[in-house]
Amino acid sequence: GQSISDHIFQPNQKGCANLSDEIEQLQGNDIFVIDIANMTESIQSFIFGVVLQTVMKIKSENKKDSPDRIVIFMDELNKYASKEIPKRSPILQQILDVTERGRSLGVVLFGAEQFKSAIHDRVIGNCANNVYGRSNSVELSTRGYSYISKSIKSLITRLSPGELILQSPKFRQMMK
């Protein structure tokens, strides 16, 4: 196997903390931000995996002092839950676990990606809500958008920056 020798794994650095320990300290209404933008892709995957594993552990153990709900916001979800990722990928398995069991435990994965059509079918199938920004007709013609009417697809191709379309089981129709 390949060893990870990134500086973030060096012990006793000033200001260091154990990520799992920090996440386990979450209380209701806390916001915990982990900026992984300037890290290598393998380190990003590792950190994302630690976060998912720790959150699922916290919620499975049903500790009294843990938050009722934990929402994880993940940009570029397609890096970790793509149809192209091998089925045995540990990170994909954790994402599938969150999307399939998370709701009952109070864990919500809020993912963002450019192309919904590239995301693993089991992840898409477990999405309760979808929010669409401007997209092109090629993306909208893929199988994942078959339930959207032609008029809404047309609207999605013409959205201005900052405009979104929301699809949720709470509402009878999509809303701008």
PDB file of C-alpha atoms in Angstrom, residues 1-171:
ATOM      1  CA  GLY A   1       0.000   0.000   0.000  1.00  0.00           C
ATOM      2  CA  GLN A   2       0.862   3.625  -0.304  1.00  0.00           C
ATOM      3  CA  SER A   3       1.666   5.563   2.849  1.00  0.00           C
ATOM      4  CA  ILE A   4       0.366   9.059   3.466  1.00  0.00           C
ATOM      5  CA  SER A   5       3.091  11.428   4.603  1.00  0.00           C
ATOM      6  CA  ASP A   6       1.309  14.767   4.364  1.00  0.00           C
ATOM      7  CA  HIS A   7       2.170  17.432   6.941  1.00  0.00           C
ATOM      8  CA  ILE A   8      -1.357  17.319   8.373  1.00  0.00           C
ATOM      9  CA  PHE A   9      -0.551  13.907   9.857  1.00  0.00           C
ATOM     10  CA  GLN A  10       2.548  15.076  11.762  1.00  0.00           C
ATOM     11  CA  PRO A  11       1.953  14.932  15.525  1.00  0.00           C
ATOM     12  CA  ASN A  12       2.479  17.790  17.959  1.00  0.00           C
ATOM     13  CA  GLN A  13       2.253  20.645  15.493  1.00  0.00           C
ATOM     14  CA  LYS A  14       1.109  23.953  16.954  1.00  0.00           C
ATOM     15  CA  GLY A  15      -2.657  24.325  16.679  1.00  0.00           C
ATOM     16  CA  CYS A  16      -3.215  20.664  15.747  1.00  0.00           C
ATOM     17  CA  ALA A  17      -6.274  18.724  16.763  1.00  0.00           C
ATOM     18  CA  ASN A  18      -7.652  15.252  16.181  1.00  0.00           C
ATOM     19  CA  LEU A  19     -10.443  15.695  13.624  1.00  0.00           C
ATOM     20  CA  SER A  20     -12.628  12.884  14.984  1.00  0.00           C
ATOM     21  CA  ASP A  21     -12.332  14.230  18.533  1.00  0.00           C
ATOM     22  CA  GLU A  22     -13.320  17.710  17.370  1.00  0.00           C
ATOM     23  CA  ILE A  23     -16.362  16.426  15.464  1.00  0.00           C
ATOM     24  CA  GLU A  24     -17.463  14.360  18.471  1.00  0.00           C
ATOM     25  CA  GLN A  25     -17.677  17.619  20.457  1.00  0.00           C
ATOM     26  CA  LEU A  26     -20.401  19.039  18.170  1.00  0.00           C
ATOM     27  CA  GLN A  27     -23.386  20.489  19.999  1.00  0.00           C
ATOM     28  CA  GLY A  28     -26.733  21.667  18.644  1.00  0.00           C
ATOM     29  CA  ASN A  29     -26.463  24.792  16.423  1.00  0.00           C
ATOM     30  CA  ASP A  30     -22.660  24.451  16.061  1.00  0.00           C
ATOM     31  CA  ILE A  31     -21.107  25.102  12.679  1.00  0.00           C
ATOM     32  CA  PHE A  32     -17.892  23.245  11.945  1.00  0.00           C
ATOM     33  CA  VAL A  33     -16.082  24.167   8.728  1.00  0.00           C
ATOM     34  CA  ILE A  34     -13.308  22.065   7.246  1.00  0.00           C
ATOM     35  CA  ASP A  35     -11.672  23.776   4.282  1.00  0.00           C
ATOM     36  CA  ILE A  36     -10.029  21.116   2.149  1.00  0.00           C
ATOM     37  CA  ALA A  37      -9.739  23.177  -1.046  1.00  0.00           C
ATOM     38  CA  ASN A  38      -5.939  23.544  -0.941  1.00  0.00           C
ATOM     39  CA  MET A  39      -5.219  19.898  -0.158  1.00  0.00           C
ATOM     40  CA  THR A  40      -4.430  17.078  -2.545  1.00  0.00           C
ATOM     41  CA  GLU A  41      -7.330  14.975  -3.785  1.00  0.00           C
ATOM     42  CA  SER A  42      -6.255  11.923  -1.767  1.00  0.00           C
ATOM     43  CA  ILE A  43      -6.082  13.984   1.446  1.00  0.00           C
ATOM     44  CA  GLN A  44      -9.476  15.540   0.656  1.00  0.00           C
ATOM     45  CA  SER A  45     -10.947  12.042   0.287  1.00  0.00           C
ATOM     46  CA  PHE A  46      -9.344  10.929   3.529  1.00  0.00           C
ATOM     47  CA  ILE A  47     -10.721  13.911   5.471  1.00  0.00           C
ATOM     48  CA  PHE A  48     -14.179  13.541   3.948  1.00  0.00           C
ATOM     49  CA  GLY A  49     -14.142   9.852   4.891  1.00  0.00           C
ATOM     50  CA  VAL A  50     -13.149  10.627   8.490  1.00  0.00           C
ATOM     51  CA  VAL A  51     -15.953  13.195   8.757  1.00  0.00           C
ATOM     52  CA  LEU A  52     -18.606  10.809   7.386  1.00  0.00           C
ATOM     53  CA  GLN A  53     -17.416   7.907   9.528  1.00  0.00           C
ATOM     54  CA  THR A  54     -17.311   9.996  12.716  1.00  0.00           C
ATOM     55  CA  VAL A  55     -20.720  11.595  12.140  1.00  0.00           C
ATOM     56  CA  MET A  56     -22.357   8.237  11.430  1.00  0.00           C
ATOM     57  CA  LYS A  57     -20.704   6.813  14.571  1.00  0.00           C
ATOM     58  CA  ILE A  58     -22.001   9.700  16.699  1.00  0.00           C
ATOM     59  CA  LYS A  59     -25.554   9.324  15.383  1.00  0.00           C
ATOM     60  CA  SER A  60     -25.556   5.496  15.562  1.00  0.00           C
ATOM     61  CA  GLU A  61     -24.539   5.573  19.211  1.00  0.00           C
ATOM     62  CA  ASN A  62     -27.442   7.971  19.895  1.00  0.00           C
ATOM     63  CA  LYS A  63     -25.613   9.911  22.607  1.00  0.00           C
ATOM     64  CA  LYS A  64     -27.811  12.239  24.670  1.00  0.00           C
ATOM     65  CA  ASP A  65     -25.652  15.301  24.063  1.00  0.00           C
ATOM     66  CA  SER A  66     -25.286  14.864  20.287  1.00  0.00           C
ATOM     67  CA  PRO A  67     -27.221  17.207  17.967  1.00  0.00           C
ATOM     68  CA  ASP A  68     -30.625  16.030  16.725  1.00  0.00           C
ATOM     69  CA  ARG A  69     -29.520  16.598  13.145  1.00  0.00           C
ATOM     70  CA  ILE A  70     -26.134  16.925  11.511  1.00  0.00           C
ATOM     71  CA  VAL A  71     -26.021  18.454   8.037  1.00  0.00           C
ATOM     72  CA  ILE A  72     -22.899  17.894   5.958  1.00  0.00           C
ATOM     73  CA  PHE A  73     -22.413  20.277   3.035  1.00  0.00           C
ATOM     74  CA  MET A  74     -20.185  18.814   0.335  1.00  0.00           C
ATOM     75  CA  ASP A  75     -19.193  20.639  -2.813  1.00  0.00           C
ATOM     76  CA  GLU A  76     -18.077  18.668  -5.869  1.00  0.00           C
ATOM     77  CA  LEU A  77     -19.869  15.527  -4.691  1.00  0.00           C
ATOM     78  CA  ASN A  78     -19.152  13.993  -8.096  1.00  0.00           C
ATOM     79  CA  LYS A  79     -15.501  13.478  -6.979  1.00  0.00           C
ATOM     80  CA  TYR A  80     -16.654  11.002  -4.336  1.00  0.00           C
ATOM     81  CA  ALA A  81     -19.983   9.594  -5.543  1.00  0.00           C
ATOM     82  CA  SER A  82     -19.553   9.401  -9.295  1.00  0.00           C
ATOM     83  CA  LYS A  83     -20.807   6.521 -11.402  1.00  0.00           C
ATOM     84  CA  GLU A  84     -17.152   6.141 -12.452  1.00  0.00           C
ATOM     85  CA  ILE A  85     -15.887   5.390  -8.900  1.00  0.00           C
ATOM     86  CA  PRO A  86     -15.226   1.682  -8.299  1.00  0.00           C
ATOM     87  CA  LYS A  87     -18.061   0.032  -6.355  1.00  0.00           C
ATOM     88  CA  ARG A  88     -15.629  -1.107  -3.639  1.00  0.00           C
ATOM     89  CA  SER A  89     -14.430   2.448  -2.950  1.00  0.00           C
ATOM     90  CA  PRO A  90     -14.608   3.020   0.831  1.00  0.00           C
ATOM     91  CA  ILE A  91     -15.644   6.666   0.372  1.00  0.00           C
ATOM     92  CA  LEU A  92     -18.468   5.711  -1.997  1.00  0.00           C
ATOM     93  CA  GLN A  93     -19.648   3.074   0.492  1.00  0.00           C
ATOM     94  CA  GLN A  94     -19.730   5.700   3.261  1.00  0.00           C
ATOM     95  CA  ILE A  95     -21.694   8.114   1.067  1.00  0.00           C
ATOM     96  CA  LEU A  96     -24.163   5.366   0.193  1.00  0.00           C
ATOM     97  CA  ASP A  97     -24.513   4.571   3.902  1.00  0.00           C
ATOM     98  CA  VAL A  98     -25.259   8.234   4.676  1.00  0.00           C
ATOM     99  CA  THR A  99     -27.766   8.574   1.832  1.00  0.00           C
ATOM    100  CA  GLU A 100     -29.500   5.268   2.617  1.00  0.00           C
ATOM    101  CA  ARG A 101     -29.483   5.291   6.453  1.00  0.00           C
ATOM    102  CA  GLY A 102     -28.625   8.852   7.355  1.00  0.00           C
ATOM    103  CA  ARG A 103     -32.130  10.307   7.265  1.00  0.00           C
ATOM    104  CA  SER A 104     -33.343   7.877   9.941  1.00  0.00           C
ATOM    105  CA  LEU A 105     -30.327   8.781  12.095  1.00  0.00           C
ATOM    106  CA  GLY A 106     -30.638  12.534  11.609  1.00  0.00           C
ATOM    107  CA  VAL A 107     -27.737  12.913   9.174  1.00  0.00           C
ATOM    108  CA  VAL A 108     -28.301  14.959   6.025  1.00  0.00           C
ATOM    109  CA  LEU A 109     -25.825  15.096   3.150  1.00  0.00           C
ATOM    110  CA  PHE A 110     -26.238  18.295   1.169  1.00  0.00           C
ATOM    111  CA  GLY A 111     -24.212  17.733  -1.991  1.00  0.00           C
ATOM    112  CA  ALA A 112     -23.487  20.090  -4.841  1.00  0.00           C
ATOM    113  CA  GLU A 113     -22.217  19.130  -8.263  1.00  0.00           C
ATOM    114  CA  GLN A 114     -22.187  20.438 -11.798  1.00  0.00           C
ATOM    115  CA  PHE A 115     -23.645  17.339 -13.440  1.00  0.00           C
ATOM    116  CA  LYS A 116     -26.273  15.329 -11.589  1.00  0.00           C
ATOM    117  CA  SER A 117     -26.118  12.749 -14.391  1.00  0.00           C
ATOM    118  CA  ALA A 118     -22.605  11.755 -13.242  1.00  0.00           C
ATOM    119  CA  ILE A 119     -23.677  10.895  -9.676  1.00  0.00           C
ATOM    120  CA  HIS A 120     -24.184   7.286  -8.574  1.00  0.00           C
ATOM    121  CA  ASP A 121     -27.804   6.149  -9.051  1.00  0.00           C
ATOM    122  CA  ARG A 122     -28.222   5.017  -5.420  1.00  0.00           C
ATOM    123  CA  VAL A 123     -27.189   8.469  -4.191  1.00  0.00           C
ATOM    124  CA  ILE A 124     -29.623  10.210  -6.569  1.00  0.00           C
ATOM    125  CA  GLY A 125     -32.374   7.717  -5.715  1.00  0.00           C
ATOM    126  CA  ASN A 126     -32.145   8.647  -2.042  1.00  0.00           C
ATOM    127  CA  CYS A 127     -32.316  12.413  -2.552  1.00  0.00           C
ATOM    128  CA  ALA A 128     -35.478  13.873  -1.075  1.00  0.00           C
ATOM    129  CA  ASN A 129     -34.874  17.398  -2.365  1.00  0.00           C
ATOM    130  CA  ASN A 130     -33.221  18.682  -5.511  1.00  0.00           C
ATOM    131  CA  VAL A 131     -32.164  22.228  -6.292  1.00  0.00           C
ATOM    132  CA  TYR A 132     -31.286  23.162  -9.854  1.00  0.00           C
ATOM    133  CA  GLY A 133     -29.257  26.093 -11.063  1.00  0.00           C
ATOM    134  CA  ARG A 134     -28.760  26.990 -14.687  1.00  0.00           C
ATOM    135  CA  SER A 135     -27.876  23.969 -16.772  1.00  0.00           C
ATOM    136  CA  ASN A 136     -27.588  23.150 -20.442  1.00  0.00           C
ATOM    137  CA  SER A 137     -29.945  21.129 -22.582  1.00  0.00           C
ATOM    138  CA  VAL A 138     -27.415  18.299 -23.030  1.00  0.00           C
ATOM    139  CA  GLU A 139     -27.343  17.645 -19.263  1.00  0.00           C
ATOM    140  CA  LEU A 140     -31.122  18.040 -19.003  1.00  0.00           C
ATOM    141  CA  SER A 141     -31.656  15.446 -21.741  1.00  0.00           C
ATOM    142  CA  THR A 142     -30.037  12.689 -19.652  1.00  0.00           C
ATOM    143  CA  ARG A 143     -32.040  10.002 -17.855  1.00  0.00           C
ATOM    144  CA  GLY A 144     -31.832  11.714 -14.446  1.00  0.00           C
ATOM    145  CA  TYR A 145     -34.113  14.535 -15.580  1.00  0.00           C
ATOM    146  CA  SER A 146     -36.855  12.488 -17.249  1.00  0.00           C
ATOM    147  CA  TYR A 147     -39.421  13.437 -14.584  1.00  0.00           C
ATOM    148  CA  ILE A 148     -39.002  17.169 -15.251  1.00  0.00           C
ATOM    149  CA  SER A 149     -41.411  18.699 -17.747  1.00  0.00           C
ATOM    150  CA  LYS A 150     -40.155  20.359 -20.938  1.00  0.00           C
ATOM    151  CA  SER A 151     -41.313  23.772 -19.718  1.00  0.00           C
ATOM    152  CA  ILE A 152     -39.300  23.475 -16.476  1.00  0.00           C
ATOM    153  CA  LYS A 153     -36.257  22.201 -18.395  1.00  0.00           C
ATOM    154  CA  SER A 154     -36.541  25.217 -20.656  1.00  0.00           C
ATOM    155  CA  LEU A 155     -36.732  27.477 -17.615  1.00  0.00           C
ATOM    156  CA  ILE A 156     -33.619  25.825 -16.110  1.00  0.00           C
ATOM    157  CA  THR A 157     -31.608  26.597 -19.265  1.00  0.00           C
ATOM    158  CA  ARG A 158     -32.512  30.291 -18.916  1.00  0.00           C
ATOM    159  CA  LEU A 159     -31.999  30.865 -15.177  1.00  0.00           C
ATOM    160  CA  SER A 160     -29.970  33.923 -14.223  1.00  0.00           C
ATOM    161  CA  PRO A 161     -27.066  33.701 -11.767  1.00  0.00           C
ATOM    162  CA  GLY A 162     -28.464  33.176  -8.269  1.00  0.00           C
ATOM    163  CA  GLU A 163     -31.816  31.842  -9.469  1.00  0.00           C
ATOM    164  CA  LEU A 164     -32.687  28.272  -8.522  1.00  0.00           C
ATOM    165  CA  ILE A 165     -35.488  25.750  -8.993  1.00  0.00           C
ATOM    166  CA  LEU A 166     -36.472  23.703  -5.925  1.00  0.00           C
ATOM    167  CA  GLN A 167     -38.059  20.257  -6.139  1.00  0.00           C
ATOM    168  CA  SER A 168     -39.199  18.822  -2.807  1.00  0.00           C
ATOM    169  CA  PRO A 169     -41.814  16.318  -1.620  1.00  0.00           C
ATOM    170  CA  LYS A 170     -43.077  19.095   0.673  1.00  0.00           C
ATOM    171  CA  PHE A 171     -44.423  20.992  -2.349  1.00  0.00           C
TER     172      PHE A 171
END
